[in-house]
Coordinates of C-alpha atoms in Angstrom, one line a residue:
Chain A
X197 CA 74.0 63.9 126.0
X198 CA 70.3 64.7 125.6
X199 CA 71.2 68.0 124.0
X200 CA 73.7 66.3 121.6
X201 CA 71.1 63.8 120.6
X202 CA 68.7 66.5 119.4
X203 CA 71.4 68.1 117.2
X204 CA 72.2 67.0 113.7
X205 CA 75.6 65.2 113.3
X206 CA 78.3 67.5 111.7
X207 CA 81.2 66.5 109.8
X208 CA 84.3 68.9 109.3
X209 CA 86.7 68.6 106.5
X210 CA 89.9 70.8 106.4
X211 CA 91.4 71.5 109.9
X212 CA 93.8 74.1 108.9
X213 CA 94.4 77.5 110.8
X214 CA 90.8 78.5 110.5
X215 CA 88.9 75.1 110.2
X216 CA 90.3 73.6 113.4
X217 CA 89.2 76.3 116.0
X218 CA 85.9 76.5 113.8
X219 CA 85.3 72.6 114.1
X220 CA 86.3 72.9 117.8
X221 CA 83.5 75.4 118.3
X222 CA 81.0 73.3 116.7
X223 CA 81.9 70.5 119.1
X224 CA 81.8 72.8 122.1
X225 CA 78.1 73.7 120.9
X226 CA 77.0 70.3 121.4
X227 CA 76.9 69.0 117.9
X228 CA 78.1 65.4 117.4
X229 CA 81.3 66.0 115.4
X230 CA 83.2 63.8 112.8
X231 CA 86.4 65.3 111.3
X232 CA 88.6 64.5 108.3
X233 CA 91.8 66.2 107.3
X234 CA 94.5 65.1 104.8
X235 CA 97.2 65.3 107.3
X236 CA 95.8 63.1 109.8
X237 CA 98.0 64.5 112.8
X238 CA 95.8 67.7 112.6
X239 CA 92.7 65.7 113.8
X240 CA 94.4 64.7 117.1
X241 CA 93.3 67.6 119.3
X242 CA 89.7 67.3 118.3
X243 CA 89.7 63.6 118.7
X244 CA 90.9 64.1 122.3
X245 CA 88.1 66.6 122.8
X246 CA 85.4 64.1 121.7
X247 CA 85.2 64.1 117.8
X248 CA 85.2 61.0 115.8
X249 CA 87.8 60.8 113.1
X250 CA 86.7 59.5 109.7
X251 CA 89.3 57.7 107.5
X252 CA 88.1 59.3 104.3
X253 CA 86.0 62.1 103.0
X254 CA 83.4 59.6 101.5
X255 CA 83.1 57.8 105.0
X256 CA 82.6 61.3 106.7
X257 CA 80.0 62.4 104.2
X258 CA 78.2 59.2 104.5
X259 CA 77.7 59.4 108.3
X260 CA 76.6 62.9 109.0
X261 CA 73.7 65.3 108.4
X262 CA 75.7 68.4 107.9
X263 CA 79.0 68.5 106.0
X264 CA 81.3 71.8 106.6
X265 CA 84.4 72.2 104.6
X266 CA 87.2 74.7 104.7
X267 CA 89.9 74.3 102.3
X268 CA 92.1 76.6 100.3
X269 CA 91.4 77.3 96.5
X270 CA 88.8 76.6 93.9
X271 CA 90.5 73.4 92.9
X272 CA 90.4 72.1 96.3
X273 CA 86.8 72.7 96.9
X274 CA 86.1 71.1 93.5
X275 CA 88.2 68.0 94.5
X276 CA 86.7 67.8 97.9
X277 CA 82.9 67.9 96.5
X278 CA 83.1 66.7 92.9
X279 CA 86.3 64.4 92.8
X280 CA 86.4 60.7 93.2
X281 CA 85.7 59.8 96.7
X282 CA 84.2 63.3 97.2
X283 CA 81.4 64.6 99.2
X284 CA 78.8 64.6 96.7
X285 CA 79.4 60.9 95.8
X286 CA 78.7 59.9 99.3
X287 CA 76.4 62.4 101.1
X288 CA 73.1 61.4 102.5
X289 CA 70.1 62.5 100.5
X290 CA 69.0 65.9 101.8
X291 CA 72.4 66.5 103.4
X292 CA 73.3 70.2 104.1
X293 CA 76.6 71.1 102.7
X294 CA 78.4 74.1 103.8
X295 CA 81.6 75.3 102.1
X296 CA 83.4 77.8 104.2
X297 CA 86.6 78.3 102.0
X298 CA 87.1 81.6 100.3
X299 CA 87.0 80.9 96.4
X300 CA 85.3 82.5 93.4
X301 CA 81.7 82.7 93.1
X302 CA 81.7 81.0 89.6
X303 CA 83.1 77.9 91.1
X304 CA 80.5 78.1 94.2
X305 CA 77.7 78.3 91.6
X306 CA 78.7 75.1 89.8
X307 CA 79.4 73.1 93.1
X308 CA 75.9 74.3 94.2
X309 CA 74.3 73.2 91.0
X310 CA 76.0 69.7 91.4
X311 CA 74.8 69.5 95.1
X312 CA 71.2 70.4 93.9
X313 CA 71.5 67.6 91.2
X314 CA 72.5 65.2 94.0
X315 CA 69.5 66.1 96.2
X316 CA 71.7 68.0 98.7
X317 CA 71.3 71.6 100.0
X318 CA 74.4 73.8 99.6
X319 CA 75.6 77.0 101.0
X320 CA 78.9 79.0 100.2
X321 CA 79.8 80.4 103.6
X322 CA 83.2 82.0 103.8
X323 CA 84.2 83.8 106.9
X324 CA 86.2 86.8 108.1
X325 CA 88.0 87.5 111.3
X326 CA 91.2 85.4 111.2
X327 CA 92.4 82.9 113.6
X328 CA 91.3 84.9 116.5
X329 CA 87.7 85.3 115.4
X330 CA 87.6 81.6 114.6
X331 CA 88.8 80.8 118.2
X332 CA 86.6 83.2 119.7
X333 CA 83.5 82.3 117.6
X334 CA 83.2 85.9 116.5
X335 CA 83.6 85.4 112.8
X336 CA 81.6 87.3 110.2
X337 CA 80.1 84.5 107.9
X338 CA 78.8 85.5 104.5
X339 CA 76.3 83.0 103.0
X340 CA 75.2 82.4 99.5
X341 CA 72.3 80.0 98.8
X342 CA 68.5 79.5 99.2
X343 CA 66.9 81.1 102.1
X344 CA 65.7 78.0 103.5
X345 CA 69.2 76.5 103.3
X346 CA 70.5 79.4 105.3
X347 CA 67.9 79.1 107.8
X348 CA 68.6 75.3 108.2
X349 CA 72.4 76.0 108.6
X350 CA 72.0 78.9 111.1
X351 CA 72.4 76.9 114.4
X352 CA 75.8 75.3 113.0
X353 CA 76.9 78.6 111.8
X354 CA 75.9 80.6 115.1
X355 CA 78.4 78.1 116.8
X356 CA 81.2 79.6 114.8
X357 CA 80.4 83.2 114.2
X358 CA 78.8 86.2 115.6
X359 CA 77.7 88.2 112.5
X360 CA 76.0 85.7 110.1
X361 CA 74.6 87.1 106.8
X362 CA 72.5 85.7 104.1
X363 CA 73.8 87.6 101.1
X364 CA 71.8 86.0 98.3
X365 CA 71.8 83.2 95.9
X366 CA 74.5 80.7 95.4
X367 CA 77.9 82.5 95.0
X368 CA 76.7 85.8 97.0
X369 CA 78.7 84.8 100.0
X370 CA 81.8 84.3 98.0
X371 CA 81.3 87.6 96.3
X372 CA 80.9 89.4 99.6
X373 CA 84.0 87.7 101.0
X374 CA 86.1 88.5 97.9
X375 CA 85.1 92.2 98.2
X376 CA 85.9 92.1 101.8
X377 CA 89.4 90.6 101.4
X378 CA 90.1 92.9 98.5
X379 CA 89.3 96.0 100.5
X380 CA 91.1 94.8 103.6
X381 CA 94.3 93.9 101.6
X382 CA 94.2 97.2 99.8
X383 CA 93.7 99.1 103.1
X384 CA 96.7 97.1 104.5
X385 CA 98.9 98.3 101.8
X386 CA 98.0 101.8 102.4
X387 CA 98.7 101.0 106.1
X388 CA 102.2 99.8 105.4
X389 CA 103.1 102.7 103.1
X390 CA 102.0 105.2 105.8
X391 CA 103.8 103.5 108.6
X392 CA 107.2 103.2 106.6
X393 CA 107.0 106.9 106.1
X394 CA 106.5 107.4 109.7
X395 CA 109.3 105.3 110.7
X396 CA 111.7 106.9 108.1
X397 CA 110.6 110.3 109.4
X398 CA 111.6 109.3 112.9
X399 CA 108.0 109.7 114.6
X400 CA 107.2 107.8 117.7
X401 CA 105.5 104.9 116.2
X402 CA 103.3 104.0 119.3
X403 CA 102.0 107.6 119.3
X404 CA 101.7 107.6 115.5
X405 CA 99.6 104.4 115.6
X406 CA 97.5 105.6 118.3
X407 CA 96.9 109.0 116.6
X408 CA 96.1 107.3 113.2
X409 CA 93.6 105.1 114.9
X410 CA 91.9 108.3 116.3
X411 CA 92.0 110.1 113.0
X412 CA 90.7 109.4 109.6
X413 CA 93.1 106.7 108.9
X414 CA 91.7 104.3 111.5
X415 CA 90.8 100.8 110.2
X416 CA 90.8 97.1 111.4
X417 CA 93.9 96.6 109.1
X418 CA 95.7 99.4 110.8
X419 CA 94.5 98.1 114.4
X420 CA 96.1 94.6 113.4
X421 CA 99.5 96.1 112.6
X422 CA 100.2 97.0 116.3
X423 CA 100.2 93.3 117.2
X424 CA 101.9 92.0 114.1
X425 CA 104.5 94.0 112.1
X426 CA 105.0 96.6 114.9
X427 CA 105.9 93.6 117.2
X428 CA 108.1 92.1 114.7
X429 CA 105.4 89.3 114.6
X430 CA 104.9 87.9 111.1
X431 CA 103.3 84.6 112.1
X432 CA 100.1 83.8 110.3
X433 CA 97.1 84.6 111.2
X434 CA 96.4 84.7 107.6
X435 CA 99.1 84.0 105.1
X436 CA 100.5 86.1 102.3
X437 CA 99.8 83.0 100.0
X438 CA 96.1 83.0 100.8
X439 CA 95.7 86.8 100.7
X440 CA 97.4 86.8 97.2
X441 CA 94.9 84.0 96.2
X442 CA 92.0 86.1 97.2
X443 CA 93.1 89.2 95.8
X444 CA 93.8 87.4 92.6
X445 CA 90.3 85.9 92.6
X446 CA 88.9 89.4 93.4
X447 CA 90.7 90.8 90.4
X448 CA 89.2 88.0 88.3
X449 CA 85.8 88.6 89.5
X450 CA 86.0 92.3 88.8
X451 CA 87.2 91.5 85.3
X452 CA 84.2 89.2 84.9
X453 CA 81.9 91.8 86.1
X454 CA 83.4 94.7 84.1
X455 CA 85.0 96.7 86.7
X456 CA 88.5 98.3 86.6
X457 CA 90.6 97.9 89.8
X458 CA 93.6 100.1 90.1
X459 CA 94.2 99.8 94.0
X460 CA 93.4 96.0 93.6
X461 CA 96.0 95.6 90.9
X462 CA 98.7 97.2 93.1
X463 CA 97.6 95.2 96.0
X464 CA 98.1 91.9 94.0
X465 CA 101.6 93.0 93.1
X466 CA 102.6 94.0 96.6
X467 CA 101.4 90.4 97.7
X468 CA 103.2 88.8 94.7
X469 CA 106.4 90.8 95.6
X470 CA 106.1 89.3 99.2
X471 CA 105.7 85.8 97.8
X472 CA 108.9 86.4 95.4
X473 CA 110.9 87.4 98.6
X474 CA 109.8 84.0 100.2
X475 CA 107.3 85.5 102.5
X476 CA 104.3 83.3 101.0
X477 CA 103.8 81.3 104.4
X478 CA 104.2 84.3 106.7
X479 CA 101.3 86.3 108.0
X480 CA 100.0 89.1 105.6
X481 CA 101.7 91.9 107.7
X482 CA 104.9 90.5 106.2
X483 CA 104.2 92.4 102.9
X484 CA 105.7 95.4 104.8
X485 CA 109.2 93.7 104.8
X486 CA 110.2 94.4 101.2
X487 CA 109.0 98.2 101.7
X488 CA 111.1 98.4 104.8
X489 CA 114.1 97.0 103.0
X490 CA 113.8 99.4 100.2
X491 CA 113.4 102.2 102.5
X492 CA 116.2 101.0 104.9
X493 CA 114.0 101.2 108.1
X494 CA 112.0 99.0 110.3
X495 CA 108.5 99.6 111.6
X496 CA 108.9 98.3 115.0
X497 CA 107.8 99.5 118.4
Chain B
X1439 CA 83.4 137.9 131.7
X1440 CA 85.9 137.2 134.5
X1441 CA 86.7 133.8 132.7
X1442 CA 87.4 135.5 129.5
X1443 CA 89.6 138.1 131.1
X1444 CA 92.0 135.4 132.3
X1445 CA 92.2 133.8 129.0
X1446 CA 94.5 135.0 126.2
X1447 CA 93.2 136.8 123.3
X1448 CA 93.0 134.6 120.2
X1449 CA 93.0 135.7 116.6
X1450 CA 91.9 133.2 114.0
X1451 CA 92.7 133.6 110.3
X1452 CA 91.2 131.4 107.6
X1453 CA 87.4 130.7 108.1
X1454 CA 86.9 128.0 105.6
X1455 CA 84.9 124.8 105.9
X1456 CA 87.3 123.7 108.8
X1457 CA 88.4 127.1 110.3
X1458 CA 85.0 128.5 111.0
X1459 CA 83.6 125.9 113.3
X1460 CA 87.0 125.6 114.9
X1461 CA 87.2 129.3 115.6
X1462 CA 83.7 129.2 116.9
X1463 CA 84.7 126.6 119.3
X1464 CA 87.4 128.9 120.6
X1465 CA 85.0 131.6 121.2
X1466 CA 82.6 129.2 123.0
X1467 CA 85.4 128.1 125.3
X1468 CA 85.6 131.6 126.5
X1469 CA 88.6 133.1 124.7
X1470 CA 88.3 136.6 123.5
X1471 CA 88.3 136.1 119.6
X1472 CA 89.2 138.2 116.7
X1473 CA 88.9 136.8 113.1
X1474 CA 90.1 137.7 109.7
X1475 CA 89.1 136.1 106.5
X1476 CA 90.0 137.1 102.8
X1477 CA 86.3 136.9 102.0
X1478 CA 84.8 139.1 104.7
X1479 CA 81.4 137.6 104.3
X1480 CA 82.6 134.5 106.2
X1481 CA 83.3 136.4 109.4
X1482 CA 79.7 137.4 109.7
X1483 CA 78.3 134.6 111.9
X1484 CA 81.3 134.8 114.1
X1485 CA 80.9 138.5 114.6
X1486 CA 77.3 137.9 115.5
X1487 CA 78.4 135.5 118.2
X1488 CA 80.8 138.0 119.7
X1489 CA 83.9 137.9 117.8
X1490 CA 85.7 141.1 116.7
X1491 CA 86.5 141.3 113.0
X1492 CA 90.1 142.6 112.1
X1493 CA 90.5 144.5 108.8
X1494 CA 93.7 142.9 107.9
X1495 CA 96.1 140.0 109.0
X1496 CA 98.5 142.6 110.4
X1497 CA 95.9 144.3 112.6
X1498 CA 94.7 141.0 113.9
X1499 CA 98.2 139.7 114.7
X1500 CA 99.2 143.0 116.4
X1501 CA 96.2 142.7 118.8
X1502 CA 96.2 139.1 120.1
X1503 CA 98.3 136.8 122.2
X1504 CA 97.8 133.6 120.1
X1505 CA 97.3 133.6 116.3
X1506 CA 95.7 130.5 114.8
X1507 CA 95.8 130.1 111.0
X1508 CA 93.9 127.3 108.9
X1509 CA 94.4 128.0 105.2
X1510 CA 95.0 125.5 102.2
X1511 CA 98.5 125.0 100.8
X1512 CA 102.1 125.8 101.5
X1513 CA 102.1 129.0 99.4
X1514 CA 99.0 130.1 101.4
X1515 CA 100.8 129.6 104.7
X1516 CA 104.0 131.3 103.5
X1517 CA 101.9 134.2 102.4
X1518 CA 99.9 134.6 105.6
X1519 CA 103.2 134.3 107.8
X1520 CA 106.0 135.5 105.7
X1521 CA 104.3 137.8 103.1
X1522 CA 104.0 141.6 103.2
X1523 CA 101.5 142.5 105.9
X1524 CA 101.8 138.9 107.2
X1525 CA 101.6 137.6 110.7
X1526 CA 105.4 137.7 111.4
X1527 CA 105.6 141.3 110.5
X1528 CA 103.2 142.4 113.0
X1529 CA 102.9 139.6 115.8
X1530 CA 103.6 140.8 119.4
X1531 CA 107.0 139.5 120.9
X1532 CA 106.5 136.2 122.5
X1533 CA 103.2 135.6 120.5
X1534 CA 102.2 132.0 120.2
X1535 CA 101.4 131.1 116.5
X1536 CA 99.6 127.9 115.6
X1537 CA 99.1 126.8 112.0
X1538 CA 96.5 124.3 111.6
X1539 CA 96.7 123.9 107.7
X1540 CA 97.7 120.6 106.2
X1541 CA 101.0 121.2 104.3
X1542 CA 104.4 119.8 104.0
X1543 CA 106.9 119.6 107.0
X1544 CA 109.6 121.2 105.0
X1545 CA 107.6 124.4 104.6
X1546 CA 106.5 124.2 108.5
X1547 CA 110.0 124.1 109.3
X1548 CA 111.0 127.1 107.4
X1549 CA 108.1 129.2 108.9
X1550 CA 108.8 127.9 112.4
X1551 CA 112.4 129.2 111.9
X1552 CA 111.3 132.5 110.8
X1553 CA 108.9 132.8 113.8
X1554 CA 111.7 132.0 116.2
X1555 CA 113.9 134.7 114.6
X1556 CA 111.1 137.2 115.3
X1557 CA 110.8 135.9 119.0
X1558 CA 107.6 134.1 118.5
X1559 CA 106.7 130.5 119.3
X1560 CA 105.2 128.6 116.5
X1561 CA 103.4 125.2 116.2
X1562 CA 102.3 123.2 113.2
X1563 CA 99.0 121.7 114.3
X1564 CA 97.2 120.1 111.4
X1565 CA 93.8 118.4 112.3
X1566 CA 91.8 115.4 111.3
X1567 CA 88.2 114.7 111.6
X1568 CA 86.5 116.7 109.0
X1569 CA 83.7 119.3 109.4
X1570 CA 81.8 117.0 111.7
X1571 CA 84.9 116.7 114.0
X1572 CA 85.5 120.6 113.7
X1573 CA 81.8 121.3 114.8
X1574 CA 81.8 118.8 117.5
X1575 CA 85.3 119.8 118.9
X1576 CA 86.2 116.1 118.6
X1577 CA 89.3 116.7 116.0
X1578 CA 92.6 114.9 116.3
X1579 CA 95.3 117.6 116.4
X1580 CA 98.8 116.7 115.7
X1581 CA 101.4 119.1 116.8
X1582 CA 105.1 119.9 115.8
X1583 CA 107.2 122.3 117.9
X1584 CA 108.9 122.8 121.2
X1585 CA 107.4 120.9 124.2
X1586 CA 106.8 124.2 126.1
X1587 CA 105.1 125.8 123.1
X1588 CA 102.8 122.6 122.9
X1589 CA 102.0 123.0 126.6
X1590 CA 101.2 126.7 126.2
X1591 CA 98.9 126.1 123.2
X1592 CA 97.2 123.0 125.0
X1593 CA 94.0 125.2 126.3
X1594 CA 93.4 126.6 122.9
X1595 CA 93.9 123.2 121.0
X1596 CA 91.7 121.4 123.7
X1597 CA 88.8 123.9 122.8
X1598 CA 89.0 122.5 119.1
X1599 CA 89.9 118.8 119.5
X1600 CA 89.6 115.7 121.5
X1601 CA 92.8 113.8 120.8
X1602 CA 95.7 116.4 121.0
X1603 CA 99.2 115.0 120.3
X1604 CA 102.8 116.4 120.5
X1605 CA 104.3 114.6 117.7
X1606 CA 108.0 116.0 117.9
X1607 CA 109.8 118.9 116.7
X1608 CA 108.8 121.5 114.0
X1609 CA 107.1 119.7 111.2
X1610 CA 106.4 116.5 113.0
X1611 CA 102.6 117.4 113.1
X1612 CA 102.6 118.1 109.5
X1613 CA 104.4 114.7 108.9
X1614 CA 101.9 112.7 111.0
X1615 CA 98.9 114.6 109.2
X1616 CA 100.1 113.8 105.7
X1617 CA 100.7 110.0 106.7
X1618 CA 97.0 110.0 108.1
X1619 CA 95.6 111.6 104.9
X1620 CA 97.6 109.3 102.7
X1621 CA 96.4 106.1 104.5
X1622 CA 93.0 107.5 104.7
X1623 CA 92.6 108.6 100.9
X1624 CA 94.3 105.2 99.7
X1625 CA 91.8 103.3 102.1
X1626 CA 88.9 105.3 100.4
X1627 CA 90.0 104.2 97.0
X1628 CA 90.0 100.6 98.2
X1629 CA 86.6 101.1 99.5
X1630 CA 85.4 102.6 96.3
X1631 CA 86.7 99.7 94.2
X1632 CA 85.1 97.0 96.5
X1633 CA 81.7 98.9 96.7
X1634 CA 81.6 99.2 92.7
X1635 CA 82.2 95.5 92.4
X1636 CA 79.3 94.8 95.0
X1637 CA 76.9 97.0 93.2
X1638 CA 77.8 95.4 89.8
X1639 CA 77.3 91.9 91.3
X1640 CA 73.8 93.1 92.6
X1641 CA 74.4 92.5 96.4
X1642 CA 72.2 94.3 98.8
X1643 CA 74.4 97.3 99.5
X1644 CA 73.2 98.1 102.8
X1645 CA 73.9 94.7 104.0
X1646 CA 77.2 94.7 102.4
X1647 CA 78.3 97.8 104.1
X1648 CA 77.2 96.4 107.5
X1649 CA 78.9 93.1 106.8
X1650 CA 82.1 94.8 105.7
X1651 CA 82.2 97.1 108.7
X1652 CA 81.8 93.8 110.8
X1653 CA 84.5 92.0 108.8
X1654 CA 88.3 92.8 108.3
X1655 CA 87.5 95.5 105.8
X1656 CA 86.1 97.7 108.4
X1657 CA 87.6 101.4 108.4
X1658 CA 86.5 105.0 109.0
X1659 CA 86.5 105.6 105.3
X1660 CA 84.1 102.8 104.7
X1661 CA 82.0 104.0 107.5
X1662 CA 81.9 107.6 105.9
X1663 CA 80.6 106.2 102.6
X1664 CA 77.3 105.1 104.0
X1665 CA 76.4 109.0 104.5
X1666 CA 78.2 110.2 101.4
X1667 CA 78.4 108.3 98.1
X1668 CA 75.8 105.5 99.1
X1669 CA 73.3 108.4 99.8
X1670 CA 74.2 110.2 96.6
X1671 CA 75.7 113.0 98.8
X1672 CA 78.9 114.5 97.3
X1673 CA 79.0 117.7 99.4
X1674 CA 82.2 118.4 101.0
X1675 CA 83.2 117.5 104.0
X1676 CA 86.6 117.6 102.5
X1677 CA 87.2 118.3 98.8
X1678 CA 88.7 116.2 96.2
X1679 CA 91.0 119.3 95.5
X1680 CA 92.3 119.4 99.1
X1681 CA 92.8 115.7 99.3
X1682 CA 94.8 115.7 96.0
X1683 CA 96.8 118.4 97.4
X1684 CA 97.6 116.3 100.6
X1685 CA 98.2 113.1 98.7
X1686 CA 100.4 114.9 96.3
X1687 CA 102.3 116.5 99.4
X1688 CA 102.7 113.0 100.9
X1689 CA 104.1 111.5 97.7
X1690 CA 106.7 114.5 97.9
X1691 CA 107.6 113.7 101.5
X1692 CA 107.9 110.0 100.8
X1693 CA 110.2 111.0 97.9
X1694 CA 112.4 113.1 100.2
X1695 CA 112.6 110.4 102.8
X1696 CA 113.4 107.7 100.2
X1697 CA 110.3 105.7 100.5
X1698 CA 108.4 104.2 97.5
X1699 CA 104.7 104.5 97.4
X1700 CA 102.6 102.2 95.1
X1701 CA 99.1 102.6 96.7
X1702 CA 99.9 106.2 97.1
X1703 CA 100.8 106.9 93.5
X1704 CA 97.5 105.2 92.4
X1705 CA 95.4 107.1 94.9
X1706 CA 97.0 110.5 93.6
X1707 CA 96.0 109.4 90.2
X1708 CA 92.5 108.4 91.2
X1709 CA 91.9 112.0 92.8
X1710 CA 93.5 113.5 89.6
X1711 CA 91.1 111.8 87.6
X1712 CA 88.1 113.1 89.7
X1713 CA 89.7 116.6 89.3
X1714 CA 89.9 116.1 85.5
X1715 CA 86.2 115.1 85.6
X1716 CA 85.3 118.4 87.2
X1717 CA 84.8 116.9 90.6
X1718 CA 87.5 118.9 92.4
X1719 CA 85.2 121.0 94.7
X1720 CA 82.9 118.1 95.5
X1721 CA 83.5 116.0 98.6
X1722 CA 86.4 113.2 98.3
X1723 CA 83.5 110.6 98.0
X1724 CA 82.8 111.7 94.6
X1725 CA 86.1 110.0 93.3
X1726 CA 83.9 107.0 93.1
X1727 CA 81.8 108.7 90.1
X1728 CA 84.3 108.0 87.5
X1729 CA 84.6 104.4 88.7
X1730 CA 80.9 104.1 88.6
X1731 CA 80.6 105.5 85.1
X1732 CA 83.3 103.1 83.8
X1733 CA 81.4 100.1 85.4
X1734 CA 78.0 101.3 84.3
X1735 CA 76.6 101.1 87.9
X1736 CA 75.9 103.3 90.8
X1737 CA 76.7 102.6 94.3
X1738 CA 73.5 103.9 96.1
X1739 CA 71.3 102.6 98.8

């Protein structure tokens, strides 16, 4: 109790696949925690573990020193911060606001500016590492904002992640995260194409995976396929819909910056194909299913 | 000397960037070594280290128990084995023939069949790990052929690599290797696109690289860019021309097997673009240069 008393009160908004285990780690680290989720049922486990449940975003924001948010797209972030009954209308003066959603840097810069005008400190702080990393508090966290804001946020971020970076001013965390997801998604398409060839050629897939990991094809994407597609496990993890959103945002960022993407364009279409096949709410590894069907083979151990 | 006397005599044909350090490791492991190279100057260092130099492929093949070859394309392998004055016309009955070139499985199966008809044992055994892995004897080696042939070859292969796999019958090593290079080349294109966005967005590139390695974008391709493109170092390593050859072979293999490649097609064109810009004999990382020029930025630490 003494420890908790010395820590700032944290509010967490958005208890999805990622947000819920992240909020849980904030609570475990000894921060007094209040949570809010649009679907109230998702607050139940955290309430049982000792978190308070706020009836609205505004009531949460009014009662804490630090607000963390983890929602889906740019529109969600704008609604949660700028919308009626949103965080900025209710936050305490000087509150620290940390958005951990993966969205575009342009929107992050707009929300950061609005937060500044309300006398709040704001950080874009998207994460990488999936549900496993969220549970184990081993996430990479990429932050954009003032250096002093980053330092203030550090203890809360350290409760959720292992590799915590200050990437630069507002939007820099979002930029780094979109680059990460673009590379990771394009790498995964390359992995799928290679594995489908291996299956069609009749290679021993367990050996092939081991061999590729020990050769120049090795990657975290490849590693992850051993536990997902190769086991017939297409549960999210991270959904095709979310990855398609991120790759689309990355393609938009590249366009804004004057960078041509070829692999990025293909990756977007592969994810779109999976969506159009009804796989949007499955894990990203399910993008291999249309490739398998076309080749008439399954990449399974 | 006693140790050498108990080991089979090995001949090594093709002392290029990869072949020379691999042959050197065979010699260091105590195998009596004879070498041949089209450009005789490349035999000099090995001769100084104790290898014999054969004046022709046929004379090399007639004098050893094990022939290793490491040349470039399918036509080179056919010429070295099947051509006039080639290995198969001169090899001892029962000789063990190991081709370590990266070519298509179809050609490997044809050469293996011709070797069988001549009473020789044949293995396709391409490698992954680059010049660094060749020097350090840490290569991954992927073998196709009879299990008994693989076991016989094992001591020689262990002298050159750390991860030695028997992938299946004739051609299986070639198949696994083309899959590896396809995935690795496509991953590298993804890496380049992401790094160019990061440079154009003005991110700290050293931090970005570290962050991506610790996040889901991490891969051996990404790791390698820190020592190549990000240092302005475009020396091979592995050339654009060789990678374009391998990706083209992988696209052909996929076509033969009935597998559609999208990332593979893009990757082939990115490598073609680098060739058309005069970068064919540079290292594969130089494929980033046309992307940099188009974006008006350089990805350098």
